[in-house]
């Protein structure tokens, strides 16, 4: 096992950081090769693509130059193998050998010199890898042929065929060219995995129409904008940065970030996201976030980090690779020994050829690429659909989810509740009740609180003087209005504060709950003042999304702070499997632990601070992008658009990626398990077949390309 695999490399801040796609713990501040696997390091910055292009261009140049020199080597070697062609008469045998040596030296050491350098580093770092095998295989074929050309007299007859020594310059040159071709195609394919990030970066607007103090417009670059700047956005223009509409009404196409094609209506006070497209109306917005703080920048960074994270399944490939290379070297030596002792004449010649074939075909490049390529493509595919993966572990665990805990408000429902019913006690008329509740709730960000405040504003009701606000998460809010203690929240909140509640009010609340109303209780000076019924329409996509989740074998559990009657009414309409109502934040966390104790794999979807404990306790936390930063930071998956349909897509993406990884690992393992025995000559006693090192090199190179190609299929997967 490599000692390097457990070492973490770091680099000074403020510089471009280069890292390995297969071993993201490797980081340095200059281009180079990974000391573990030997692959070229890539820039970690999402915007730094030149290095990848440079690597692909360099490999392309060396490949094509190698092809130009390899063609005459093949011409000369064929002439020796097929004397009837007359090439041996045009080019005498000794000159032929020296020409092949000269051309092969350039191909092997100039075109393929990077492989020997990486092979040497793998030995120095005690981290044997694919380049160790390539270096040994190509080096053995070239060195044997070079000595046979310069000092042919030192070889015994067991190396000779019809009195002549076989040379393998063409094998060394062709294998070098094939490995270069594979590396070049692989570099180009890896470059395609970054298209999602490149596409996201290309979404950003380049200029904006900033309003001056005099009210005039001036066109400025995006970088010139600062928070609190006022910007006008015309129909058809990209919204420059994140902010809030201060004047005007429009519909905005957010599909580039959310994957949803239906435009979203926006009015004064609504948030808008940079890079989305304004469609119908003109509006003025105030810039709130710039640079790395914008949603787009955070998405790009999150995608880049996730693409370079490691899934737990990668440990299997790492463990296998750690023992695989030494085992292959041992098999190669054993192959050489068996052919040298029991092989037909020239036995030592066969020993060299088959030992080289074993080294070349067994290169574990495909094994190392199997997981990271699928993760990179899958994370990019998710970003295009508005699904942001925090790390590869979350993507892997999401596949095993058996239970999904969802909140009601904002997840199953539209999250834009409206007041539908008000019932005050004898001491409170409806307007008095609404005024009292709105005065306290104006300081809350809860969707139900906003519904109460909006209704009071619409009716022109006066907000009173209030002090002593205290918010109790998952329960309600306290305040002092006109010298009286006011409570606004759920029934348990009032009862825990010794508020007297009449049976008449309780019966009416239960009746409204059966009609899928959320009930907000209001109390003043220890007496119930009344109830406010609030309805939140169910999202159009919720029903189909729940059906899709059920088809995946996932049980849906509604965990809500709402009252049981309302929760049960919604659950019945949507065919939800289980309901837990009246939950506080700690109750949601206990629910997660309860399900996990029964062996379930639990995902939690949430969007508020009160969801953070449950999100952190879950096997996979799914944060709605419309939620708070605390919820997003606690989650492994973030949906740009808070929608249950997005959860179904995220879990579907997880299954697609993990299935793709298993396909890659299967093909990589099977390829090596079958290829090594064939290269060693196991078919020769039965069919007289041997695997040429050239064919072994071609198979090795294209196996890696096929793994990358299979990973790229995720881009076309239907979510």
XYZ file of C-alpha atoms in Angstrom:
719
model
C 0.000 0.000 0.000
C 1.251 3.492 -0.744
C 2.402 5.624 2.168
C 1.638 8.685 0.040
C -2.072 7.906 -0.124
C -2.608 9.064 3.458
C -0.526 12.231 3.212
C -2.213 15.586 2.710
C -0.484 18.279 0.660
C -1.237 21.971 1.067
C -0.190 25.139 -0.688
C 0.199 28.841 0.198
C -2.933 30.961 -0.114
C -3.344 33.479 -2.915
C -1.962 31.275 -5.688
C -3.514 29.038 -8.313
C -3.828 25.618 -6.712
C -3.257 22.461 -8.742
C -4.761 19.171 -7.651
C -5.212 15.597 -8.846
C -8.689 14.541 -10.065
C -8.179 11.066 -8.588
C -6.450 12.167 -5.366
C -7.853 15.589 -4.381
C -5.777 15.668 -1.181
C -2.787 16.396 -3.411
C -2.405 20.167 -3.790
C 0.468 22.395 -4.888
C 0.948 25.898 -6.253
C 2.500 24.911 -9.589
C 1.763 22.420 -12.405
C 3.168 18.918 -12.021
C 2.276 15.274 -11.562
C 0.453 13.498 -8.746
C 2.969 11.641 -6.561
C 0.423 8.881 -5.962
C -0.970 8.028 -9.411
C 1.317 10.066 -11.689
C -1.533 11.882 -13.462
C -1.020 15.511 -14.456
C -2.351 17.930 -11.846
C -5.190 20.218 -12.880
C -5.992 23.751 -11.658
C -8.463 23.659 -8.784
C -9.936 27.021 -9.714
C -13.090 26.599 -11.741
C -12.075 29.400 -14.071
C -8.592 28.112 -14.780
C -8.913 25.979 -17.877
C -5.753 26.914 -19.759
C -3.632 24.318 -17.994
C -5.943 21.499 -19.087
C -5.899 22.746 -22.667
C -2.101 23.029 -22.507
C -1.773 19.420 -21.305
C -4.022 18.139 -24.098
C -2.121 20.186 -26.719
C 1.250 18.916 -25.478
C 0.083 15.294 -25.579
C -1.351 15.836 -29.070
C 1.942 17.236 -30.365
C 3.964 14.369 -28.934
C 1.498 11.793 -30.209
C 1.507 13.043 -33.809
C 5.296 13.484 -33.837
C 5.595 9.944 -32.494
C 3.287 8.655 -35.242
C 5.480 10.271 -37.913
C 8.574 8.501 -36.546
C 6.812 5.211 -35.729
C 5.624 4.651 -39.320
C 9.159 4.162 -40.687
C 10.006 1.952 -37.680
C 7.072 -0.297 -38.590
C 8.161 -0.225 -42.250
C 11.676 -1.328 -41.318
C 10.562 -4.011 -38.841
C 8.072 -5.498 -41.333
C 10.892 -5.678 -43.856
C 12.860 -7.906 -41.482
C 9.872 -10.115 -40.679
C 8.775 -10.440 -44.336
C 11.923 -10.684 -46.497
C 9.840 -11.260 -49.594
C 8.858 -7.572 -49.691
C 12.416 -6.622 -50.689
C 12.878 -4.062 -47.937
C 15.853 -6.028 -46.621
C 17.548 -5.523 -49.978
C 16.987 -1.746 -49.940
C 18.098 -1.389 -46.326
C 20.807 -3.817 -45.124
C 20.072 -5.570 -41.831
C 22.685 -3.733 -39.752
C 21.625 -0.283 -41.048
C 17.988 -1.293 -40.543
C 18.663 -2.063 -36.875
C 20.497 1.227 -36.274
C 17.790 3.253 -38.018
C 15.145 1.638 -35.831
C 17.268 2.344 -32.740
C 17.658 6.020 -33.687
C 13.986 6.608 -34.439
C 12.746 4.579 -31.452
C 15.055 6.476 -29.100
C 13.383 9.751 -30.065
C 9.880 8.282 -29.770
C 10.479 6.539 -26.463
C 12.500 9.212 -24.662
C 11.220 12.469 -26.168
C 7.605 11.613 -26.881
C 7.246 9.183 -23.984
C 9.841 10.591 -21.608
C 7.107 11.848 -19.284
C 6.094 8.236 -18.599
C 9.592 7.290 -17.427
C 9.748 10.386 -15.245
C 6.434 9.495 -13.632
C 7.520 5.869 -13.249
C 10.687 6.980 -11.443
C 8.694 9.254 -9.138
C 6.346 6.379 -8.329
C 9.326 4.336 -7.130
C 10.827 7.241 -5.169
C 7.459 7.999 -3.547
C 6.826 4.297 -2.898
C 3.527 4.617 -4.741
C 3.608 2.180 -7.641
C 1.043 3.044 -10.298
C 0.171 2.638 -13.967
C 3.264 4.547 -15.078
C 5.437 2.091 -13.141
C 4.145 -0.688 -15.389
C 4.370 1.411 -18.559
C 7.935 2.447 -17.724
C 8.959 -1.149 -17.018
C 7.221 -2.570 -20.088
C 8.373 -0.006 -22.664
C 11.769 0.272 -21.009
C 12.324 -3.499 -21.111
C 11.347 -3.768 -24.793
C 13.531 -0.792 -25.776
C 16.548 -1.719 -23.619
C 16.584 -5.316 -24.813
C 16.379 -4.202 -28.450
C 19.030 -1.498 -27.989
C 21.527 -3.947 -26.438
C 20.709 -6.479 -29.162
C 21.568 -3.823 -31.757
C 24.752 -2.513 -30.140
C 26.103 -5.768 -28.630
C 24.404 -8.668 -30.436
C 27.205 -11.112 -29.609
C 26.444 -11.279 -25.886
C 23.110 -13.085 -26.370
C 22.908 -16.922 -26.370
C 21.053 -18.900 -29.019
C 17.962 -19.175 -26.793
C 17.274 -15.526 -27.707
C 17.610 -16.094 -31.452
C 15.176 -17.115 -34.145
C 16.855 -18.657 -37.218
C 20.149 -17.290 -35.957
C 18.854 -13.696 -35.711
C 17.825 -11.655 -32.690
C 14.251 -10.338 -32.702
C 14.043 -6.609 -32.034
C 11.065 -4.926 -30.390
C 11.626 -1.290 -31.293
C 8.270 -1.220 -33.062
C 6.545 -2.523 -29.901
C 8.224 0.115 -27.725
C 7.351 2.890 -30.192
C 3.778 1.786 -30.868
C 3.031 1.251 -27.163
C 4.405 4.733 -26.416
C 2.176 6.170 -29.134
C -0.889 4.272 -27.920
C -0.382 5.391 -24.326
C 0.046 8.968 -25.552
C -3.151 8.618 -27.589
C -5.016 7.274 -24.582
C -3.719 10.069 -22.345
C -4.611 12.687 -24.961
C -8.142 11.367 -25.490
C -8.538 11.056 -21.730
C -7.398 14.671 -21.202
C -9.922 15.848 -23.803
C -12.668 13.767 -22.211
C -11.807 15.036 -18.723
C -11.974 18.532 -20.149
C -15.573 17.820 -21.139
C -16.435 17.023 -17.507
C -15.735 20.680 -16.762
C -18.237 21.925 -19.342
C -20.892 22.262 -16.651
C -18.704 24.704 -14.734
C -17.697 26.499 -17.908
C -21.359 26.785 -18.835
C -22.220 28.212 -15.416
C -19.412 30.759 -15.679
C -20.666 31.748 -19.120
C -24.106 32.551 -17.704
C -22.908 35.671 -15.922
C -23.832 39.028 -17.391
C -20.939 41.194 -18.557
C -22.426 44.678 -18.086
C -25.249 46.405 -16.225
C -27.247 49.655 -16.381
C -26.448 51.406 -13.109
C -28.592 54.351 -11.980
C -26.732 57.475 -10.941
C -27.742 59.799 -8.092
C -29.420 62.015 -10.697
C -31.488 59.069 -11.982
C -29.543 58.661 -15.231
C -28.391 55.281 -16.526
C -24.773 54.381 -17.169
C -23.510 51.096 -18.614
C -20.775 49.649 -16.420
C -18.935 46.305 -16.183
C -20.297 43.877 -13.620
C -17.081 44.156 -11.593
C -17.795 47.875 -11.049
C -21.039 47.217 -9.176
C -21.131 47.453 -5.384
C -23.743 46.484 -2.786
C -26.643 48.995 -2.572
C -26.145 50.125 -6.192
C -29.423 50.592 -8.077
C -29.566 48.808 -11.443
C -32.227 48.842 -14.152
C -32.925 45.539 -15.906
C -34.760 45.687 -19.220
C -36.797 42.891 -20.881
C -34.568 40.175 -22.344
C -31.510 41.181 -20.317
C -29.621 39.023 -17.858
C -29.955 40.048 -14.247
C -26.427 41.217 -13.375
C -26.057 40.192 -9.720
C -28.099 39.029 -6.730
C -30.424 41.596 -5.221
C -33.967 42.735 -4.476
C -36.496 44.420 -6.775
C -37.230 47.963 -5.576
C -39.472 49.078 -8.438
C -41.380 47.284 -11.178
C -42.925 43.891 -11.920
C -41.683 41.163 -14.254
C -41.361 37.436 -14.849
C -37.913 35.886 -14.651
C -36.582 32.792 -16.408
C -34.532 30.957 -13.746
C -34.158 27.757 -15.756
C -30.412 28.191 -16.209
C -29.916 27.660 -12.490
C -32.969 25.675 -11.429
C -33.658 23.535 -14.495
C -37.337 24.625 -14.360
C -38.657 26.177 -17.564
C -41.689 27.992 -16.077
C -40.937 31.710 -15.493
C -41.263 33.036 -11.948
C -43.333 36.162 -11.298
C -41.368 38.868 -9.434
C -42.507 42.099 -7.816
C -41.211 44.698 -5.358
C -39.437 43.032 -2.436
C -38.747 39.769 -4.259
C -35.216 38.411 -4.526
C -33.610 37.969 -7.954
C -30.559 35.900 -8.819
C -27.706 37.025 -11.039
C -27.415 35.356 -14.489
C -31.142 34.593 -14.709
C -33.051 36.283 -17.553
C -35.640 39.023 -17.195
C -38.493 38.346 -19.602
C -41.472 40.674 -19.792
C -41.152 43.788 -17.665
C -38.549 46.369 -16.767
C -37.581 46.767 -13.121
C -35.055 48.401 -10.819
C -33.136 46.253 -8.377
C -30.765 46.946 -5.531
C -27.528 44.963 -5.649
C -26.975 42.942 -2.476
C -24.259 40.425 -3.301
C -21.208 40.698 -5.556
C -18.178 38.593 -6.435
C -17.813 35.309 -4.556
C -20.950 36.002 -2.466
C -23.389 35.614 -5.368
C -25.461 32.487 -5.806
C -23.759 31.754 -9.149
C -20.251 32.035 -7.657
C -21.195 29.791 -4.749
C -22.675 27.241 -7.132
C -19.502 27.223 -9.254
C -17.285 26.753 -6.183
C -19.547 24.085 -4.716
C -19.577 22.150 -7.999
C -15.780 22.422 -8.360
C -15.204 21.191 -4.792
C -17.698 18.348 -5.154
C -16.198 17.182 -8.451
C -12.849 16.718 -6.722
C -14.190 15.057 -3.577
C -13.892 11.313 -3.025
C -16.734 8.855 -2.678
C -16.343 6.064 -0.085
C -16.521 3.501 -2.905
C -13.245 4.950 -4.223
C -11.471 3.376 -1.243
C -12.126 -0.055 -2.759
C -10.372 0.915 -5.994
C -7.499 2.508 -4.041
C -6.981 -0.588 -1.920
C -7.010 -2.853 -4.952
C -4.612 -0.591 -6.884
C -2.244 -0.461 -3.895
C -1.676 -4.216 -4.079
C -2.351 -4.661 -7.775
C 0.803 -3.114 -9.260
C 3.284 -5.127 -7.145
C 1.230 -8.239 -7.929
C 1.416 -7.511 -11.681
C 5.179 -7.051 -11.513
C 5.416 -10.412 -9.744
C 3.192 -12.046 -12.391
C 5.307 -10.506 -15.151
C 8.495 -11.915 -13.617
C 6.847 -15.313 -13.178
C 5.678 -15.207 -16.808
C 9.228 -14.498 -17.980
C 10.572 -17.344 -15.841
C 8.014 -19.892 -17.093
C 8.568 -18.998 -20.745
C 12.357 -19.016 -20.290
C 12.275 -22.546 -18.834
C 9.451 -24.254 -20.698
C 8.785 -22.037 -23.699
C 9.515 -23.049 -27.322
C 12.541 -21.569 -29.117
C 13.489 -18.794 -28.862
C 12.377 -19.237 -25.237
C 14.051 -16.114 -23.824
C 12.654 -14.026 -26.667
C 9.150 -15.251 -25.821
C 9.871 -14.573 -22.149
C 10.662 -10.910 -22.868
C 7.641 -10.389 -25.139
C 5.067 -11.948 -22.816
C 6.477 -10.308 -19.692
C 6.213 -6.925 -21.422
C 2.642 -7.703 -22.566
C 1.633 -8.491 -18.971
C 3.088 -5.208 -17.698
C 1.384 -3.154 -20.377
C -2.103 -4.670 -20.374
C -2.391 -4.651 -16.575
C -1.974 -0.866 -16.176
C -4.688 0.074 -13.621
C -5.515 3.438 -15.175
C -9.118 2.422 -15.929
C -9.524 1.260 -12.335
C -8.320 4.586 -10.975
C -10.544 6.610 -13.309
C -13.721 4.601 -12.714
C -15.017 6.537 -9.715
C -13.708 10.126 -10.090
C -14.848 10.484 -13.694
C -18.414 9.457 -12.839
C -18.443 11.793 -9.834
C -17.156 14.733 -11.896
C -19.733 14.245 -14.651
C -22.561 13.517 -12.203
C -21.934 16.621 -10.110
C -21.823 18.750 -13.280
C -25.035 17.174 -14.545
C -26.693 17.923 -11.235
C -25.623 21.565 -11.356
C -27.300 21.944 -14.738
C -30.537 20.660 -13.201
C -30.343 22.925 -10.140
C -29.039 20.138 -7.861
C -25.888 21.116 -5.964
C -23.893 18.270 -4.448
C -21.740 19.230 -1.463
C -19.449 16.194 -1.761
C -19.219 12.771 -3.366
C -20.107 10.997 -0.117
C -23.542 12.640 -0.088
C -24.082 11.497 -3.680
C -23.191 7.903 -2.782
C -25.258 7.735 0.414
C -28.306 9.276 -1.303
C -28.648 6.140 -3.415
C -29.408 4.062 -0.298
C -32.136 6.340 1.115
C -35.227 4.460 2.350
C -37.081 7.263 4.188
C -37.503 10.921 3.310
C -38.622 13.382 5.992
C -40.158 16.525 4.532
C -41.646 19.644 6.036
C -45.059 20.772 4.837
C -44.724 24.513 4.351
C -42.535 25.477 1.416
C -41.733 21.867 0.496
C -45.065 20.167 -0.162
C -46.892 23.458 -0.360
C -46.097 26.636 -2.268
C -44.689 28.372 0.780
C -46.871 31.439 0.143
C -49.682 31.005 2.676
C -52.641 33.367 2.894
C -55.007 34.150 5.737
C -58.401 32.546 5.060
C -60.177 32.553 8.419
C -60.156 34.680 11.594
C -62.096 34.021 14.753
C -61.714 36.247 17.779
C -63.153 35.817 21.267
C -65.805 38.198 22.603
C -63.142 40.688 23.701
C -61.505 40.801 20.254
C -62.986 41.634 16.885
C -61.308 40.299 13.757
C -59.391 43.509 13.037
C -58.225 43.756 16.645
C -57.058 40.155 16.518
C -55.221 40.732 13.232
C -53.618 43.942 14.495
C -52.385 42.264 17.662
C -50.924 39.267 15.799
C -49.351 41.344 13.020
C -47.691 43.715 15.481
C -45.786 40.791 17.000
C -45.302 38.700 13.836
C -43.791 41.603 11.852
C -40.489 40.653 13.500
C -40.665 37.017 12.349
C -39.512 35.521 9.035
C -41.781 32.477 9.255
C -44.075 32.043 6.195
C -47.201 32.021 8.408
C -46.048 35.234 10.076
C -45.586 36.880 6.680
C -49.122 35.830 5.691
C -50.546 37.573 8.771
C -48.490 40.721 8.193
C -49.456 40.808 4.509
C -53.179 40.525 5.339
C -52.890 43.329 7.894
C -51.097 45.516 5.372
C -53.705 44.812 2.689
C -56.517 45.803 5.059
C -54.690 48.969 6.158
C -54.628 47.872 9.786
C -52.407 49.882 12.118
C -49.345 48.221 13.668
C -49.092 49.067 17.349
C -46.092 49.914 19.526
C -44.438 46.739 20.774
C -41.376 45.737 22.810
C -39.704 42.717 24.388
C -39.747 40.409 21.410
C -38.629 36.811 21.946
C -38.810 34.101 19.289
C -39.093 30.462 20.383
C -38.086 28.290 17.428
C -40.781 25.841 16.401
C -43.307 27.268 18.844
C -44.091 30.970 18.450
C -43.155 34.501 19.391
C -43.625 36.693 22.466
C -43.958 40.467 22.739
C -45.405 43.255 24.856
C -48.137 45.327 23.145
C -49.815 48.219 24.947
C -48.328 46.933 28.180
C -49.818 43.447 27.779
C -47.951 40.178 27.193
C -48.893 38.829 23.759
C -48.241 35.290 22.532
C -48.598 34.190 18.899
C -47.898 30.586 17.953
C -49.259 27.053 18.168
C -51.640 25.657 20.769
C -48.918 23.927 22.809
C -47.009 27.203 23.011
C -49.997 28.953 24.555
C -50.780 26.087 26.910
C -47.163 25.881 28.092
C -47.534 29.552 29.060
C -50.711 28.770 31.067
C -53.116 30.428 28.615
C -56.768 29.547 29.107
C -58.374 28.164 25.911
C -62.141 27.660 25.518
C -63.701 24.485 24.096
C -65.503 26.578 21.456
C -62.203 27.910 20.136
C -60.640 24.444 20.241
C -63.508 22.894 18.266
C -63.328 25.635 15.625
C -59.556 25.157 15.310
C -60.025 21.410 14.842
C -62.664 22.036 12.195
C -60.346 24.352 10.249
C -57.475 21.882 10.620
C -59.589 19.197 8.945
C -59.866 21.609 6.014
C -56.034 21.731 5.722
C -55.752 25.103 7.442
C -52.715 25.967 9.542
C -53.881 27.464 12.851
C -52.104 30.375 14.519
C -53.207 31.012 18.110
C -53.149 34.487 19.648
C -53.241 35.286 23.385
C -53.158 38.494 25.380
C -52.446 38.719 29.123
C -52.936 34.994 29.666
C -56.252 34.775 27.811
C -56.867 33.373 24.333
C -57.686 36.216 21.934
C -58.579 34.062 18.946
C -57.298 31.955 16.074
C -56.197 32.729 12.521
C -56.624 30.095 9.812
C -54.026 30.101 7.039
C -54.060 28.045 3.860
C -50.982 27.221 1.819
C -51.773 25.705 -1.629
C -50.031 22.453 -2.525
C -47.453 22.801 -5.297
C -48.478 21.475 -8.680
C -45.414 19.213 -8.880
C -45.790 17.687 -5.408
C -48.190 14.855 -6.225
C -46.177 13.536 -9.203
C -42.917 13.878 -7.272
C -44.284 11.796 -4.379
C -45.389 9.129 -6.840
C -41.899 9.104 -8.365
C -40.332 8.754 -4.905
C -42.719 5.909 -4.074
C -41.703 4.201 -7.312
C -38.095 4.343 -6.036
C -39.191 2.491 -2.904
C -38.841 5.539 -0.641
C -41.274 6.132 2.216
C -42.359 9.752 2.742
C -42.644 11.034 6.306
C -44.132 14.494 6.885
C -42.416 16.080 9.878
C -44.028 19.430 10.558
C -44.543 21.886 13.356
C -48.108 22.382 12.163
C -51.066 20.925 14.032
C -52.062 17.273 13.455
C -55.394 18.047 11.774
C -53.874 20.226 9.053
C -50.972 17.848 8.537
C -53.259 14.807 8.236
C -55.504 16.605 5.740
C -52.558 17.421 3.474
C -51.051 13.930 3.902
C -54.322 12.265 2.914
C -54.520 14.263 -0.309
C -50.907 13.458 -1.235
C -50.853 9.796 -0.057
C -47.962 10.408 2.320
C -46.937 7.290 4.260
C -46.517 8.729 7.763
C -47.252 12.015 9.555
C -45.534 13.496 12.594
C -47.111 16.839 13.486
C -46.505 19.470 16.142
C -42.764 18.839 16.048
C -40.136 21.118 17.522
C -36.583 21.195 16.075
C -35.358 18.685 18.663
C -38.349 16.446 17.858
C -37.354 16.339 14.176
C -33.841 15.382 15.172
C -35.183 12.619 17.435
C -37.392 11.402 14.570
C -34.309 11.031 12.385
C -32.488 9.115 15.116
C -35.531 6.911 15.727
C -35.746 5.889 12.066
C -31.991 5.337 11.811
C -32.101 3.121 14.912
C -34.577 0.902 13.027
C -32.063 0.499 10.193
C -33.488 3.113 7.841
C -31.361 5.378 5.665
C -32.859 8.796 6.209
C -32.891 11.940 4.107
C -34.290 15.187 5.486
C -35.478 18.083 3.336
C -35.671 21.470 5.020
C -35.272 25.178 4.475
C -35.119 26.901 7.859
C -32.922 27.298 10.928
C -35.251 24.946 12.790
C -34.431 22.217 10.231
C -30.642 22.460 10.701
C -30.369 19.888 13.571
C -32.376 17.303 11.615
C -30.431 18.017 8.402
C -27.159 17.455 10.236
C -28.411 14.243 11.903
C -29.729 12.713 8.665
C -27.751 10.368 6.443
C -28.313 12.972 3.729
C -29.585 16.489 4.337
C -31.348 18.205 1.436
C -31.597 21.983 1.711
C -34.045 23.985 -0.335
C -32.267 26.845 -2.074
C -35.022 29.172 -0.945
C -34.014 28.504 2.655
C -31.500 29.901 5.124
C -27.717 29.718 4.960
C -27.727 27.624 8.142
C -29.909 24.975 6.485
C -27.768 24.955 3.335
C -24.525 24.590 5.310
C -26.000 21.647 7.258
C -27.039 19.773 4.113
C -25.189 17.473 1.719
C -27.415 18.381 -1.237
C -28.884 21.794 -2.021
C -31.714 22.404 -4.466
C -31.510 25.789 -6.151
C -35.288 25.754 -6.317
C -37.162 24.471 -3.270
C -39.284 21.776 -4.842
C -40.092 18.158 -3.983
C -39.625 17.345 -7.658
C -36.001 18.429 -7.228
C -35.574 15.886 -4.425
C -36.790 13.132 -6.736
C -34.317 14.309 -9.381
C -31.468 14.407 -6.855
C -32.096 10.847 -5.682
C -32.468 9.701 -9.285
C -29.135 11.348 -10.120
C -27.513 9.524 -7.203
C -28.755 6.162 -8.465
C -27.584 6.974 -12.001
C -24.083 7.976 -10.883
C -23.590 4.999 -8.566
C -24.811 2.597 -11.262
C -22.313 4.190 -13.664
C -19.483 3.827 -11.125
C -20.265 0.142 -10.631
C -20.269 -0.392 -14.383
C -16.866 1.266 -14.644
C -15.402 -0.734 -11.751
C -16.818 -3.976 -13.148
C -15.345 -3.418 -16.595
C -12.003 -2.327 -15.133
C -11.759 -5.397 -12.888
C -12.933 -7.825 -15.573
C -10.558 -6.269 -18.109
C -7.547 -6.870 -15.878
C -8.681 -10.298 -14.664
C -9.041 -11.524 -18.254
C -6.248 -9.511 -19.847
C -3.359 -10.519 -17.591
C -3.681 -14.330 -18.082
C -4.072 -13.886 -21.858
C -1.019 -11.619 -22.004
C 0.932 -14.164 -19.952
C 0.233 -16.759 -22.678
C -2.408 -18.984 -21.113
C -4.034 -19.537 -24.544
C -0.789 -20.579 -26.264
C -0.815 -24.288 -25.233
C -4.381 -24.686 -26.496
C -4.674 -22.401 -29.514
C -1.130 -21.223 -30.203
C -2.221 -17.624 -29.558
C -0.033 -14.945 -27.998
C -0.952 -11.355 -27.191
C 1.422 -8.920 -28.829
C 2.640 -6.072 -26.573
C 1.279 -3.719 -29.247
C -2.242 -5.159 -28.924
C -1.873 -5.080 -25.136
C -0.948 -1.394 -25.306
C -3.938 -0.606 -27.510
C -6.306 -2.476 -25.201
C -4.895 -0.728 -22.136
C -5.214 2.755 -23.614
C -8.715 2.339 -24.952
C -9.958 0.716 -21.748
C -9.248 4.022 -19.983
C -10.975 5.996 -22.718
C -13.985 3.679 -22.562
C -14.334 4.286 -18.814
C -14.336 8.042 -19.362
C -16.783 7.647 -22.256
C -19.139 5.618 -20.088
C -18.985 8.318 -17.402
C -19.889 10.980 -19.961
C -23.158 9.134 -20.655
C -24.439 10.598 -17.381
C -24.754 13.927 -19.205
C -27.633 12.511 -21.247
C -29.340 10.726 -18.348
C -32.981 11.623 -17.765
C -33.625 12.884 -14.253
